[in-house]
């Protein structure tokens, strides 16, 4: 995990990221077969990239988020379920009763949603796809996080070891809590 964080930091410092003021197309930083894409909000690019990544999932999508209020992101998650992906979500307990939370919509679509009641604050923000790709960073899946907040998002592809670490964390968190569906 530390190695992956150091690699990501080095890539950002080396200029492999795209900022809101850059007119250059996104170029992934490659390390072996791994590809790392970095995004910074606000500018709309992170959300579009995350939706594309979820739309490309073929088998499994595991999501751990503090807040999940963005309808287009929920649309992508529900579409993954509809095309046959195993989809599971864990959210902070505050999402259980928020009117703008997408949790009930996900449950209505047949997706298992768990609310973390074990931790004072479940502040993770990650998504594991097909046991080989990870979305992570500071960005919650909310409209404000991409439109007006200063956020960062990394999409790491083709790194099974890193994806397995995130997947293990996800499975541990959900095992410690009871799912709502």
GROMACS .gro file of C-alpha atoms in nm:
model
  181
    1UNK     CA    1   0.000   0.000   0.000
    2UNK     CA    2   0.282   0.237   0.088
    3UNK     CA    3   0.455   0.146  -0.238
    4UNK     CA    4   0.141   0.229  -0.436
    5UNK     CA    5   0.103   0.564  -0.255
    6UNK     CA    6   0.468   0.649  -0.323
    7UNK     CA    7   0.429   0.559  -0.690
    8UNK     CA    8   0.116   0.773  -0.719
    9UNK     CA    9   0.286   1.066  -0.544
   10UNK     CA   10   0.590   1.036  -0.770
   11UNK     CA   11   0.366   1.030  -1.077
   12UNK     CA   12   0.186   1.344  -0.969
   13UNK     CA   13   0.513   1.522  -0.891
   14UNK     CA   14   0.652   1.412  -1.227
   15UNK     CA   15   0.372   1.593  -1.404
   16UNK     CA   16   0.168   1.293  -1.513
   17UNK     CA   17  -0.152   1.446  -1.386
   18UNK     CA   18  -0.399   1.679  -1.543
   19UNK     CA   19  -0.521   1.989  -1.367
   20UNK     CA   20  -0.822   2.206  -1.439
   21UNK     CA   21  -0.602   2.459  -1.620
   22UNK     CA   22  -0.429   2.207  -1.849
   23UNK     CA   23  -0.538   2.176  -2.211
   24UNK     CA   24  -0.340   1.855  -2.266
   25UNK     CA   25  -0.526   1.525  -2.306
   26UNK     CA   26  -0.511   1.283  -2.013
   27UNK     CA   27  -0.211   1.052  -2.046
   28UNK     CA   28  -0.187   0.762  -1.803
   29UNK     CA   29   0.132   0.706  -1.615
   30UNK     CA   30   0.238   0.348  -1.672
   31UNK     CA   31   0.427   0.117  -1.439
   32UNK     CA   32   0.454  -0.222  -1.601
   33UNK     CA   33   0.100  -0.301  -1.709
   34UNK     CA   34  -0.047  -0.068  -1.445
   35UNK     CA   35  -0.201   0.257  -1.562
   36UNK     CA   36  -0.267   0.550  -1.327
   37UNK     CA   37  -0.495   0.839  -1.415
   38UNK     CA   38  -0.518   1.146  -1.189
   39UNK     CA   39  -0.791   1.407  -1.179
   40UNK     CA   40  -0.846   1.722  -0.977
   41UNK     CA   41  -1.178   1.894  -0.921
   42UNK     CA   42  -1.360   2.116  -0.970
   43UNK     CA   43  -1.383   2.072  -1.343
   44UNK     CA   44  -1.613   1.778  -1.415
   45UNK     CA   45  -1.345   1.545  -1.549
   46UNK     CA   46  -1.316   1.322  -1.241
   47UNK     CA   47  -1.685   1.237  -1.238
   48UNK     CA   48  -1.688   1.157  -1.609
   49UNK     CA   49  -1.380   0.936  -1.569
   50UNK     CA   50  -1.531   0.753  -1.271
   51UNK     CA   51  -1.855   0.689  -1.461
   52UNK     CA   52  -1.654   0.554  -1.758
   53UNK     CA   53  -1.458   0.325  -1.526
   54UNK     CA   54  -1.772   0.185  -1.359
   55UNK     CA   55  -1.932   0.144  -1.702
   56UNK     CA   56  -1.637  -0.070  -1.810
   57UNK     CA   57  -1.666  -0.313  -1.517
   58UNK     CA   58  -1.759  -0.662  -1.631
   59UNK     CA   59  -1.783  -0.880  -1.317
   60UNK     CA   60  -1.773  -0.697  -0.985
   61UNK     CA   61  -1.806  -0.346  -0.842
   62UNK     CA   62  -1.740  -0.285  -0.470
   63UNK     CA   63  -1.793   0.070  -0.343
   64UNK     CA   64  -1.706   0.227  -0.005
   65UNK     CA   65  -1.810   0.590   0.034
   66UNK     CA   66  -1.878   0.846   0.301
   67UNK     CA   67  -2.144   1.029   0.095
   68UNK     CA   68  -2.323   0.904  -0.216
   69UNK     CA   69  -2.578   1.157  -0.342
   70UNK     CA   70  -2.495   1.189  -0.713
   71UNK     CA   71  -2.768   1.047  -0.941
   72UNK     CA   72  -2.550   1.000  -1.254
   73UNK     CA   73  -2.298   0.801  -1.048
   74UNK     CA   74  -2.586   0.591  -0.911
   75UNK     CA   75  -2.707   0.539  -1.269
   76UNK     CA   76  -2.368   0.391  -1.360
   77UNK     CA   77  -2.370   0.162  -1.055
   78UNK     CA   78  -2.725   0.042  -1.129
   79UNK     CA   79  -2.631  -0.016  -1.495
   80UNK     CA   80  -2.339  -0.233  -1.376
   81UNK     CA   81  -2.585  -0.442  -1.173
   82UNK     CA   82  -2.822  -0.467  -1.470
   83UNK     CA   83  -2.548  -0.596  -1.700
   84UNK     CA   84  -2.468  -0.874  -1.453
   85UNK     CA   85  -2.194  -0.736  -1.230
   86UNK     CA   86  -2.197  -0.832  -0.863
   87UNK     CA   87  -2.239  -0.491  -0.697
   88UNK     CA   88  -2.211  -0.415  -0.326
   89UNK     CA   89  -2.189  -0.081  -0.147
   90UNK     CA   90  -2.095   0.028   0.205
   91UNK     CA   91  -2.177   0.382   0.317
   92UNK     CA   92  -2.136   0.585   0.631
   93UNK     CA   93  -2.431   0.544   0.867
   94UNK     CA   94  -2.540   0.904   0.800
   95UNK     CA   95  -2.647   0.798   0.450
   96UNK     CA   96  -2.920   0.572   0.589
   97UNK     CA   97  -3.157   0.862   0.655
   98UNK     CA   98  -3.041   1.148   0.431
   99UNK     CA   99  -3.310   1.252   0.184
  100UNK     CA  100  -3.052   1.311  -0.091
  101UNK     CA  101  -2.871   0.979  -0.044
  102UNK     CA  102  -2.876   0.735  -0.335
  103UNK     CA  103  -2.880   0.440  -0.090
  104UNK     CA  104  -3.250   0.358  -0.118
  105UNK     CA  105  -3.238   0.385  -0.496
  106UNK     CA  106  -2.953   0.133  -0.502
  107UNK     CA  107  -3.140  -0.104  -0.268
  108UNK     CA  108  -3.451  -0.073  -0.489
  109UNK     CA  109  -3.233  -0.180  -0.784
  110UNK     CA  110  -3.134  -0.499  -0.599
  111UNK     CA  111  -2.792  -0.381  -0.482
  112UNK     CA  112  -2.673  -0.480  -0.135
  113UNK     CA  113  -2.608  -0.163   0.064
  114UNK     CA  114  -2.446  -0.179   0.407
  115UNK     CA  115  -2.427   0.111   0.652
  116UNK     CA  116  -2.111   0.121   0.859
  117UNK     CA  117  -2.215   0.146   1.221
  118UNK     CA  118  -1.888   0.016   1.364
  119UNK     CA  119  -1.678   0.326   1.311
  120UNK     CA  120  -1.750   0.675   1.435
  121UNK     CA  121  -1.698   0.791   1.078
  122UNK     CA  122  -1.659   0.571   0.770
  123UNK     CA  123  -1.466   0.818   0.558
  124UNK     CA  124  -1.336   0.587   0.284
  125UNK     CA  125  -1.387   0.679  -0.079
  126UNK     CA  126  -1.298   0.392  -0.308
  127UNK     CA  127  -1.434   0.157  -0.568
  128UNK     CA  128  -1.284  -0.177  -0.673
  129UNK     CA  129  -1.373  -0.311  -1.018
  130UNK     CA  130  -1.316  -0.664  -1.145
  131UNK     CA  131  -1.041  -0.726  -0.886
  132UNK     CA  132  -0.794  -0.529  -1.097
  133UNK     CA  133  -0.886  -0.159  -1.092
  134UNK     CA  134  -0.936   0.094  -0.812
  135UNK     CA  135  -1.088   0.442  -0.792
  136UNK     CA  136  -0.971   0.629  -0.481
  137UNK     CA  137  -0.904   0.980  -0.355
  138UNK     CA  138  -1.076   1.251  -0.156
  139UNK     CA  139  -1.387   1.270  -0.373
  140UNK     CA  140  -1.725   1.158  -0.246
  141UNK     CA  141  -1.978   1.069  -0.513
  142UNK     CA  142  -2.174   1.393  -0.485
  143UNK     CA  143  -2.251   1.667  -0.736
  144UNK     CA  144  -2.066   1.927  -0.526
  145UNK     CA  145  -1.751   1.717  -0.505
  146UNK     CA  146  -1.694   1.745  -0.878
  147UNK     CA  147  -1.853   2.083  -0.948
  148UNK     CA  148  -1.730   2.305  -0.668
  149UNK     CA  149  -1.499   2.125  -0.422
  150UNK     CA  150  -1.120   2.094  -0.443
  151UNK     CA  151  -1.084   1.715  -0.471
  152UNK     CA  152  -0.846   1.455  -0.610
  153UNK     CA  153  -0.920   1.121  -0.771
  154UNK     CA  154  -0.691   0.842  -0.889
  155UNK     CA  155  -0.801   0.561  -1.117
  156UNK     CA  156  -0.550   0.278  -1.104
  157UNK     CA  157  -0.595   0.005  -1.364
  158UNK     CA  158  -0.432  -0.335  -1.403
  159UNK     CA  159  -0.303  -0.362  -1.047
  160UNK     CA  160  -0.449  -0.681  -0.903
  161UNK     CA  161  -0.239  -0.661  -0.586
  162UNK     CA  162  -0.366  -0.312  -0.498
  163UNK     CA  163  -0.723  -0.403  -0.596
  164UNK     CA  164  -0.707  -0.710  -0.371
  165UNK     CA  165  -0.595  -0.494  -0.075
  166UNK     CA  166  -0.891  -0.261  -0.124
  167UNK     CA  167  -1.123  -0.558  -0.180
  168UNK     CA  168  -1.004  -0.721   0.145
  169UNK     CA  169  -1.073  -0.396   0.330
  170UNK     CA  170  -1.419  -0.373   0.174
  171UNK     CA  171  -1.505  -0.732   0.265
  172UNK     CA  172  -1.380  -0.684   0.620
  173UNK     CA  173  -1.590  -0.370   0.668
  174UNK     CA  174  -1.905  -0.530   0.530
  175UNK     CA  175  -1.855  -0.846   0.739
  176UNK     CA  176  -1.850  -0.629   1.053
  177UNK     CA  177  -2.182  -0.465   0.967
  178UNK     CA  178  -2.527  -0.593   0.867
  179UNK     CA  179  -2.643  -0.519   0.511
  180UNK     CA  180  -2.977  -0.346   0.458
  181UNK     CA  181  -3.064  -0.569   0.162
   0.00000   0.00000   0.00000
